mmCIF file of C-alpha atoms in Angstrom:
data_model
loop_
_atom_site.group_PDB
_atom_site.id
_atom_site.type_symbol
_atom_site.label_atom_id
_atom_site.label_comp_id
_atom_site.label_asym_id
_atom_site.label_seq_id
_atom_site.Cartn_x
_atom_site.Cartn_y
_atom_site.Cartn_z
ATOM 1 C CA MET A 1 87.547 86.370 61.772
ATOM 2 C CA ALA A 2 85.390 87.276 64.775
ATOM 3 C CA SER A 3 81.715 87.862 64.113
ATOM 4 C CA PRO A 4 80.222 91.351 64.727
ATOM 5 C CA SER A 5 78.170 89.945 67.603
ATOM 6 C CA HIS A 6 81.267 88.463 69.230
ATOM 7 C CA ILE A 7 83.125 91.758 68.909
ATOM 8 C CA LEU A 8 80.157 93.572 70.448
ATOM 9 C CA ILE A 9 80.068 91.220 73.447
ATOM 10 C CA VAL A 10 83.815 91.538 74.075
ATOM 11 C CA SER A 11 83.603 95.327 73.773
ATOM 12 C CA LEU A 12 80.683 95.439 76.184
ATOM 13 C CA LEU A 13 82.534 93.325 78.750
ATOM 14 C CA ALA A 14 85.600 95.555 78.452
ATOM 15 C CA PHE A 15 83.414 98.622 78.941
ATOM 16 C CA LEU A 16 81.803 97.159 82.046
ATOM 17 C CA VAL A 17 85.182 96.311 83.604
ATOM 18 C CA CYS A 18 86.504 99.805 82.882
ATOM 19 C CA ALA A 19 83.295 101.401 84.133
ATOM 20 C CA THR A 20 83.593 99.577 87.451
ATOM 21 C CA HIS A 21 87.099 100.903 88.004
ATOM 22 C CA ALA A 22 86.181 104.318 86.654
ATOM 23 C CA GLN A 23 83.741 104.749 89.519
ATOM 24 C CA LEU A 24 86.719 104.883 91.879
ATOM 25 C CA SER A 25 88.464 108.235 91.814
ATOM 26 C CA ALA A 26 91.024 110.078 93.888
ATOM 27 C CA ASN A 27 88.693 113.037 94.475
ATOM 28 C CA PHE A 28 85.537 111.061 95.247
ATOM 29 C CA TYR A 29 85.020 112.868 98.579
ATOM 30 C CA ALA A 30 86.450 116.230 97.524
ATOM 31 C CA THR A 31 83.195 118.085 98.175
ATOM 32 C CA THR A 32 81.331 115.699 100.503
ATOM 33 C CA CYS A 33 84.152 115.128 103.001
ATOM 34 C CA PRO A 34 87.054 117.438 102.100
ATOM 35 C CA ASN A 35 89.018 116.801 105.313
ATOM 36 C CA LEU A 36 88.926 113.006 105.018
ATOM 37 C CA GLN A 37 92.600 112.517 104.171
ATOM 38 C CA SER A 38 93.839 114.699 107.027
ATOM 39 C CA ILE A 39 91.497 113.018 109.513
ATOM 40 C CA VAL A 40 92.769 109.565 108.593
ATOM 41 C CA ARG A 41 96.414 110.654 108.560
ATOM 42 C CA SER A 42 96.105 112.266 111.991
ATOM 43 C CA ALA A 43 94.540 109.153 113.529
ATOM 44 C CA MET A 44 97.069 106.855 111.878
ATOM 45 C CA THR A 45 99.919 109.038 113.081
ATOM 46 C CA GLN A 46 98.677 108.652 116.647
ATOM 47 C CA ALA A 47 98.201 104.895 116.211
ATOM 48 C CA VAL A 48 101.665 104.304 114.734
ATOM 49 C CA ASN A 49 103.338 106.552 117.286
ATOM 50 C CA ASN A 50 101.598 104.558 120.005
ATOM 51 C CA ASN A 51 102.616 101.230 118.454
ATOM 52 C CA PRO A 52 104.543 101.059 115.162
ATOM 53 C CA ARG A 53 103.126 97.574 114.600
ATOM 54 C CA ASN A 54 99.780 99.204 113.823
ATOM 55 C CA GLY A 55 101.069 100.257 110.410
ATOM 56 C CA ALA A 56 101.713 96.660 109.400
ATOM 57 C CA SER A 57 98.480 95.452 110.989
ATOM 58 C CA ILE A 58 96.301 97.850 108.992
ATOM 59 C CA LEU A 59 98.147 97.000 105.768
ATOM 60 C CA ARG A 60 97.457 93.327 106.427
ATOM 61 C CA LEU A 61 93.784 94.024 107.158
ATOM 62 C CA PHE A 62 93.457 95.717 103.782
ATOM 63 C CA PHE A 63 95.119 92.794 102.011
ATOM 64 C CA HIS A 64 92.895 90.240 103.759
ATOM 65 C CA ASP A 65 89.824 92.353 103.035
ATOM 66 C CA CYS A 66 90.510 92.701 99.315
ATOM 67 C CA PHE A 67 91.228 88.995 98.812
ATOM 68 C CA VAL A 68 87.774 87.990 100.062
ATOM 69 C CA ASN A 69 84.998 89.153 97.726
ATOM 70 C CA GLY A 70 86.908 92.348 96.939
ATOM 71 C CA CYS A 71 87.795 95.479 98.916
ATOM 72 C CA ASP A 72 84.449 95.862 100.666
ATOM 73 C CA GLY A 73 85.200 96.196 104.377
ATOM 74 C CA SER A 74 83.818 92.721 105.088
ATOM 75 C CA ILE A 75 86.772 91.790 107.312
ATOM 76 C CA LEU A 76 85.711 94.515 109.760
ATOM 77 C CA LEU A 77 82.340 92.920 110.562
ATOM 78 C CA ASP A 78 81.943 91.250 113.954
ATOM 79 C CA ASP A 79 80.276 87.878 114.402
ATOM 80 C CA THR A 80 76.834 87.912 116.012
ATOM 81 C CA SER A 81 74.327 85.257 116.963
ATOM 82 C CA THR A 82 72.880 85.496 113.447
ATOM 83 C CA PHE A 83 75.923 86.552 111.406
ATOM 84 C CA THR A 84 79.240 84.835 110.722
ATOM 85 C CA GLY A 85 82.011 87.136 109.594
ATOM 86 C CA GLU A 86 85.627 86.632 108.583
ATOM 87 C CA LYS A 87 87.428 87.467 111.821
ATOM 88 C CA MET A 88 87.411 83.865 113.042
ATOM 89 C CA ALA A 89 88.654 82.423 109.747
ATOM 90 C CA ARG A 90 92.025 80.653 109.993
ATOM 91 C CA PRO A 91 94.086 83.470 108.413
ATOM 92 C CA ASN A 92 92.530 86.066 110.754
ATOM 93 C CA ASN A 93 91.762 84.347 114.041
ATOM 94 C CA ARG A 94 94.120 85.553 116.789
ATOM 95 C CA SER A 95 96.267 87.353 114.232
ATOM 96 C CA ALA A 96 94.244 90.037 112.426
ATOM 97 C CA ARG A 97 94.474 93.221 114.472
ATOM 98 C CA GLY A 98 93.998 96.963 114.206
ATOM 99 C CA PHE A 99 90.196 96.958 114.306
ATOM 100 C CA GLU A 100 90.164 99.514 117.129
ATOM 101 C CA VAL A 101 92.274 101.849 115.000
ATOM 102 C CA ILE A 102 89.688 101.697 112.222
ATOM 103 C CA ASP A 103 86.935 102.268 114.808
ATOM 104 C CA THR A 104 88.671 105.439 115.987
ATOM 105 C CA ILE A 105 89.090 106.744 112.453
ATOM 106 C CA LYS A 106 85.476 105.955 111.576
ATOM 107 C CA THR A 107 84.225 107.821 114.665
ATOM 108 C CA ARG A 108 86.217 110.911 113.713
ATOM 109 C CA VAL A 109 85.147 110.744 110.076
ATOM 110 C CA GLU A 110 81.498 110.370 111.058
ATOM 111 C CA ALA A 111 81.799 113.436 113.280
ATOM 112 C CA ALA A 112 83.050 115.436 110.298
ATOM 113 C CA CYS A 113 80.799 114.052 107.555
ATOM 114 C CA SER A 114 78.191 111.582 108.735
ATOM 115 C CA GLY A 115 77.076 108.751 106.477
ATOM 116 C CA ILE A 116 79.406 109.701 103.632
ATOM 117 C CA VAL A 117 82.624 107.658 103.791
ATOM 118 C CA SER A 118 82.687 103.869 103.667
ATOM 119 C CA CYS A 119 84.698 101.713 106.034
ATOM 120 C CA ALA A 120 86.246 100.081 102.962
ATOM 121 C CA ASP A 121 87.659 103.435 101.830
ATOM 122 C CA ILE A 122 88.835 104.309 105.323
ATOM 123 C CA LEU A 123 90.756 101.026 105.431
ATOM 124 C CA ALA A 124 92.309 101.722 102.013
ATOM 125 C CA ILE A 125 93.537 105.176 103.055
ATOM 126 C CA ALA A 126 94.718 103.974 106.462
ATOM 127 C CA ALA A 127 96.757 101.178 104.856
ATOM 128 C CA ARG A 128 98.549 103.712 102.668
ATOM 129 C CA ASP A 129 99.172 106.064 105.577
ATOM 130 C CA GLY A 130 100.547 103.285 107.773
ATOM 131 C CA VAL A 131 103.135 102.507 105.099
ATOM 132 C CA VAL A 132 104.072 106.179 104.690
ATOM 133 C CA LEU A 133 104.447 106.663 108.441
ATOM 134 C CA LEU A 134 106.962 103.804 108.512
ATOM 135 C CA ASN A 135 109.094 105.543 105.897
ATOM 136 C CA GLY A 136 107.464 103.819 102.959
ATOM 137 C CA PRO A 137 106.225 105.246 99.659
ATOM 138 C CA SER A 138 102.956 107.068 99.107
ATOM 139 C CA TRP A 139 100.402 106.538 96.373
ATOM 140 C CA THR A 140 97.101 108.014 95.288
ATOM 141 C CA VAL A 141 94.281 105.956 96.820
ATOM 142 C CA GLN A 142 91.319 105.535 94.506
ATOM 143 C CA LEU A 143 88.048 106.005 96.412
ATOM 144 C CA GLY A 144 84.344 105.384 96.063
ATOM 145 C CA ARG A 145 84.013 101.882 97.500
ATOM 146 C CA ARG A 146 80.928 100.967 99.462
ATOM 147 C CA ASP A 147 80.630 98.514 102.330
ATOM 148 C CA ALA A 148 79.443 94.939 102.090
ATOM 149 C CA ARG A 149 76.420 93.738 104.009
ATOM 150 C CA THR A 150 77.804 90.207 103.906
ATOM 151 C CA ALA A 151 81.039 88.372 104.660
ATOM 152 C CA SER A 152 82.428 84.922 103.898
ATOM 153 C CA GLN A 153 84.403 82.934 106.423
ATOM 154 C CA SER A 154 84.744 80.069 103.945
ATOM 155 C CA ALA A 155 86.218 82.372 101.285
ATOM 156 C CA ALA A 156 88.620 83.806 103.857
ATOM 157 C CA ASN A 157 89.756 80.274 104.658
ATOM 158 C CA SER A 158 90.263 79.307 101.032
ATOM 159 C CA GLN A 159 91.307 82.489 99.199
ATOM 160 C CA ILE A 160 93.857 84.166 101.488
ATOM 161 C CA PRO A 161 97.318 82.685 100.828
ATOM 162 C CA ALA A 162 98.706 80.654 103.711
ATOM 163 C CA PRO A 163 102.228 81.098 105.125
ATOM 164 C CA PHE A 164 102.933 77.475 104.182
ATOM 165 C CA SER A 165 102.003 77.820 100.494
ATOM 166 C CA PRO A 166 104.368 76.808 97.683
ATOM 167 C CA LEU A 167 105.209 79.279 94.932
ATOM 168 C CA SER A 168 102.830 77.718 92.402
ATOM 169 C CA THR A 169 99.907 78.118 94.782
ATOM 170 C CA LEU A 170 100.830 81.702 95.601
ATOM 171 C CA ILE A 171 100.999 82.607 91.919
ATOM 172 C CA SER A 172 97.649 80.975 91.142
ATOM 173 C CA MET A 173 95.888 82.571 94.129
ATOM 174 C CA PHE A 174 97.056 86.039 93.129
ATOM 175 C CA ALA A 175 96.189 85.353 89.493
ATOM 176 C CA ALA A 176 92.653 84.491 90.592
ATOM 177 C CA LYS A 177 92.391 88.082 91.852
ATOM 178 C CA GLY A 178 93.761 89.568 88.633
ATOM 179 C CA LEU A 179 97.247 90.133 90.030
ATOM 180 C CA SER A 180 100.428 89.026 88.278
ATOM 181 C CA ALA A 181 103.307 87.040 89.756
ATOM 182 C CA ARG A 182 105.335 90.259 89.835
ATOM 183 C CA ASP A 183 102.470 91.984 91.696
ATOM 184 C CA MET A 184 102.563 89.131 94.198
ATOM 185 C CA THR A 185 106.302 89.461 94.746
ATOM 186 C CA ALA A 186 106.034 93.243 95.124
ATOM 187 C CA LEU A 187 103.079 93.030 97.519
ATOM 188 C CA SER A 188 104.913 90.427 99.592
ATOM 189 C CA GLY A 189 107.354 93.236 100.319
ATOM 190 C CA GLY A 190 104.772 94.465 102.792
ATOM 191 C CA HIS A 191 106.462 91.913 105.044
ATOM 192 C CA THR A 192 109.301 94.386 105.437
ATOM 193 C CA ILE A 193 107.231 95.577 108.421
ATOM 194 C CA GLY A 194 105.282 93.624 110.997
ATOM 195 C CA GLN A 195 105.619 90.361 112.858
ATOM 196 C CA ALA A 196 104.510 86.750 112.562
ATOM 197 C CA ARG A 197 103.437 84.166 115.116
ATOM 198 C CA CYS A 198 105.580 81.131 115.875
ATOM 199 C CA THR A 199 102.809 78.798 114.709
ATOM 200 C CA ASN A 200 103.149 80.284 111.215
ATOM 201 C CA PHE A 201 106.915 79.890 110.861
ATOM 202 C CA ARG A 202 107.681 76.871 113.070
ATOM 203 C CA SER A 203 107.698 74.354 110.209
ATOM 204 C CA HIS A 204 109.975 76.595 108.127
ATOM 205 C CA ILE A 205 112.685 76.991 110.758
ATOM 206 C CA TYR A 206 112.645 73.325 111.806
ATOM 207 C CA ASP A 207 111.798 71.379 108.655
ATOM 208 C CA ASP A 208 112.878 73.365 105.603
ATOM 209 C CA THR A 209 116.376 73.229 104.147
ATOM 210 C CA ASN A 210 116.294 76.493 102.177
ATOM 211 C CA ILE A 211 117.053 78.565 105.262
ATOM 212 C CA ASP A 212 120.212 80.012 106.764
ATOM 213 C CA ALA A 213 121.150 77.836 109.750
ATOM 214 C CA THR A 214 122.189 80.712 112.002
ATOM 215 C CA PHE A 215 118.945 82.558 111.264
ATOM 216 C CA ALA A 216 116.898 79.415 111.947
ATOM 217 C CA ASN A 217 118.629 78.878 115.285
ATOM 218 C CA THR A 218 117.953 82.485 116.271
ATOM 219 C CA ARG A 219 114.240 82.007 115.648
ATOM 220 C CA LYS A 220 114.138 78.603 117.366
ATOM 221 C CA ALA A 221 115.118 80.257 120.639
ATOM 222 C CA ASN A 222 111.633 81.776 120.885
ATOM 223 C CA CYS A 223 109.672 79.139 118.974
ATOM 224 C CA PRO A 224 109.910 75.622 120.416
ATOM 225 C CA ASN A 225 109.249 72.685 118.115
ATOM 226 C CA ILE A 226 106.169 71.670 120.074
ATOM 227 C CA THR A 227 102.730 72.461 118.714
ATOM 228 C CA GLY A 228 100.768 74.488 121.236
ATOM 229 C CA ARG A 229 103.825 75.781 123.062
ATOM 230 C CA GLY A 230 104.844 79.330 122.207
ATOM 231 C CA ASP A 231 102.408 79.459 119.279
ATOM 232 C CA ASP A 232 101.753 83.169 119.780
ATOM 233 C CA ASN A 233 105.382 84.177 120.296
ATOM 234 C CA LEU A 234 106.268 86.840 117.756
ATOM 235 C CA ALA A 235 109.251 87.412 115.498
ATOM 236 C CA PRO A 236 109.876 90.216 112.994
ATOM 237 C CA LEU A 237 109.172 89.365 109.364
ATOM 238 C CA ASP A 238 112.192 91.496 108.431
ATOM 239 C CA ILE A 239 115.065 90.819 110.804
ATOM 240 C CA GLN A 240 116.995 93.894 109.610
ATOM 241 C CA THR A 241 114.518 96.781 109.783
ATOM 242 C CA PRO A 242 111.177 95.546 111.162
ATOM 243 C CA LEU A 243 109.878 99.077 111.759
ATOM 244 C CA ARG A 244 111.087 100.692 108.542
ATOM 245 C CA PHE A 245 109.561 100.074 105.128
ATOM 246 C CA GLY A 246 112.208 99.196 102.555
ATOM 247 C CA ASN A 247 113.816 96.505 100.423
ATOM 248 C CA ASN A 248 115.714 94.746 103.224
ATOM 249 C CA TYR A 249 112.999 92.086 103.102
ATOM 250 C CA TYR A 250 114.320 91.001 99.696
ATOM 251 C CA GLN A 251 117.925 91.119 100.865
ATOM 252 C CA ASN A 252 116.855 88.722 103.606
ATOM 253 C CA LEU A 253 115.347 86.362 101.047
ATOM 254 C CA VAL A 254 118.558 86.331 99.010
ATOM 255 C CA ALA A 255 120.413 85.462 102.234
ATOM 256 C CA ARG A 256 117.873 82.664 102.966
ATOM 257 C CA ARG A 257 116.502 84.558 105.943
ATOM 258 C CA GLY A 258 112.832 84.705 105.044
ATOM 259 C CA LEU A 259 110.741 84.054 108.148
ATOM 260 C CA LEU A 260 107.799 82.310 106.490
ATOM 261 C CA HIS A 261 107.944 79.377 104.115
ATOM 262 C CA SER A 262 105.870 81.417 101.664
ATOM 263 C CA ASP A 263 108.382 84.281 101.901
ATOM 264 C CA GLN A 264 111.373 82.122 101.046
ATOM 265 C CA GLU A 265 109.460 80.481 98.210
ATOM 266 C CA LEU A 266 109.889 83.765 96.315
ATOM 267 C CA PHE A 267 113.639 83.079 96.207
ATOM 268 C CA ASN A 268 114.073 79.348 95.935
ATOM 269 C CA SER A 269 115.319 78.603 92.404
ATOM 270 C CA GLY A 270 111.953 79.573 90.949
ATOM 271 C CA SER A 271 110.403 82.050 88.553
ATOM 272 C CA GLN A 272 110.570 85.001 90.968
ATOM 273 C CA ASP A 273 114.269 84.767 91.831
ATOM 274 C CA SER A 274 115.232 87.468 89.344
ATOM 275 C CA VAL A 275 112.510 89.809 90.593
ATOM 276 C CA VAL A 276 113.602 89.335 94.204
ATOM 277 C CA GLN A 277 117.205 89.953 93.193
ATOM 278 C CA SER A 278 116.198 93.149 91.386
ATOM 279 C CA TYR A 279 114.252 94.449 94.361
ATOM 280 C CA SER A 280 117.069 93.562 96.762
ATOM 281 C CA ASN A 281 119.421 95.751 94.719
ATOM 282 C CA ASN A 282 116.987 98.574 93.882
ATOM 283 C CA ASP A 283 114.798 100.014 96.630
ATOM 284 C CA GLY A 284 113.231 102.511 94.233
ATOM 285 C CA LEU A 285 112.143 99.785 91.825
ATOM 286 C CA PHE A 286 110.562 97.822 94.653
ATOM 287 C CA LYS A 287 108.651 100.808 95.984
ATOM 288 C CA SER A 288 107.455 101.791 92.508
ATOM 289 C CA ASP A 289 106.165 98.294 91.802
ATOM 290 C CA PHE A 290 104.676 98.008 95.301
ATOM 291 C CA THR A 291 102.609 101.172 94.986
ATOM 292 C CA ALA A 292 101.341 100.196 91.529
ATOM 293 C CA ALA A 293 100.373 96.758 92.825
ATOM 294 C CA MET A 294 98.606 98.302 95.830
ATOM 295 C CA VAL A 295 96.436 100.372 93.496
ATOM 296 C CA ARG A 296 95.625 97.271 91.445
ATOM 297 C CA MET A 297 94.794 95.289 94.582
ATOM 298 C CA GLY A 298 92.546 98.119 95.753
ATOM 299 C CA ASN A 299 90.586 97.733 92.521
ATOM 300 C CA ILE A 300 89.563 94.137 93.225
ATOM 301 C CA SER A 301 85.768 93.934 92.847
ATOM 302 C CA PRO A 302 84.769 97.133 94.677
ATOM 303 C CA LEU A 303 81.128 97.724 95.526
ATOM 304 C CA THR A 304 80.150 101.019 93.927
ATOM 305 C CA GLY A 305 77.090 103.035 92.970
ATOM 306 C CA SER A 306 74.025 101.712 94.755
ATOM 307 C CA ASN A 307 75.615 98.390 95.764
ATOM 308 C CA GLY A 308 76.350 97.766 99.424
ATOM 309 C CA GLU A 309 75.998 100.566 101.943
ATOM 310 C CA ILE A 310 77.881 103.164 103.971
ATOM 311 C CA ARG A 311 78.133 101.608 107.409
ATOM 312 C CA LYS A 312 77.736 103.868 110.412
ATOM 313 C CA ASN A 313 79.702 101.389 112.509
ATOM 314 C CA CYS A 314 82.361 99.357 110.722
ATOM 315 C CA ARG A 315 81.653 96.313 112.894
ATOM 316 C CA VAL A 316 77.973 95.882 112.010
ATOM 317 C CA VAL A 317 75.712 96.335 109.019
ATOM 318 C CA ASN A 318 73.253 99.216 109.256
#
């Protein structure tokens, strides 16, 4: 039987965890910046209309932000002579994009309510809106995050899952952030939109056997098997509907047409096969699980209260 002191400690820890998440709320800016949601949606609409890829890019920024010391806007910080950020980390260098979109939104938000809304919250809302604008589901974004004054290139290198990762590594890396294997498989559905660079799928199309041969040959046409040649050539992550958010990504996996090694690992005689199969047959189930997982991901270690700051410029600390 647990001792009273042990029960007290466990209860206190549970309270602290709940209190951290309780500080995020859907109406956090209801009185201080009531037009926030419409400002972000308007800017994202312009960005996606200008280039639909922006929806996927902002979603990816949010994912890469949350996986490094929590959803704190650290990925938005530029390097300086005295500060090393996360933009040059391996998962972000030459591939993370959409920073100018966030800059535009921040400028408009500052004009409406200066010094109130964090860059971390702007990124969270923009990620949701990018999905919605590409015909994806909506969800209530919890708000109240503050911005980090620090960043970690080393954490970005070690904690963001790589496109070459096996299933066991993917599961453990998501578990380290408090996300289940099912959360991981649902969140991977974000790859129903966006593109990947040849350097990130070259080994899959040339070396792996769990890939449809016709699909592999199609991708080889624009991705030569020579390191350094065509590295930045792009291919859609979802060959069926790269600009429309839906469950075709999972149908591709069942057909062995996942672009990245890490994608196809979700359907490769492993523990997630049944989940992938379910999502491939049920778009509503996928979208329901995706939105729930997005809310959980958005709750990873937020800075709240007096921690961090509200940056005036998302690229630099105040």
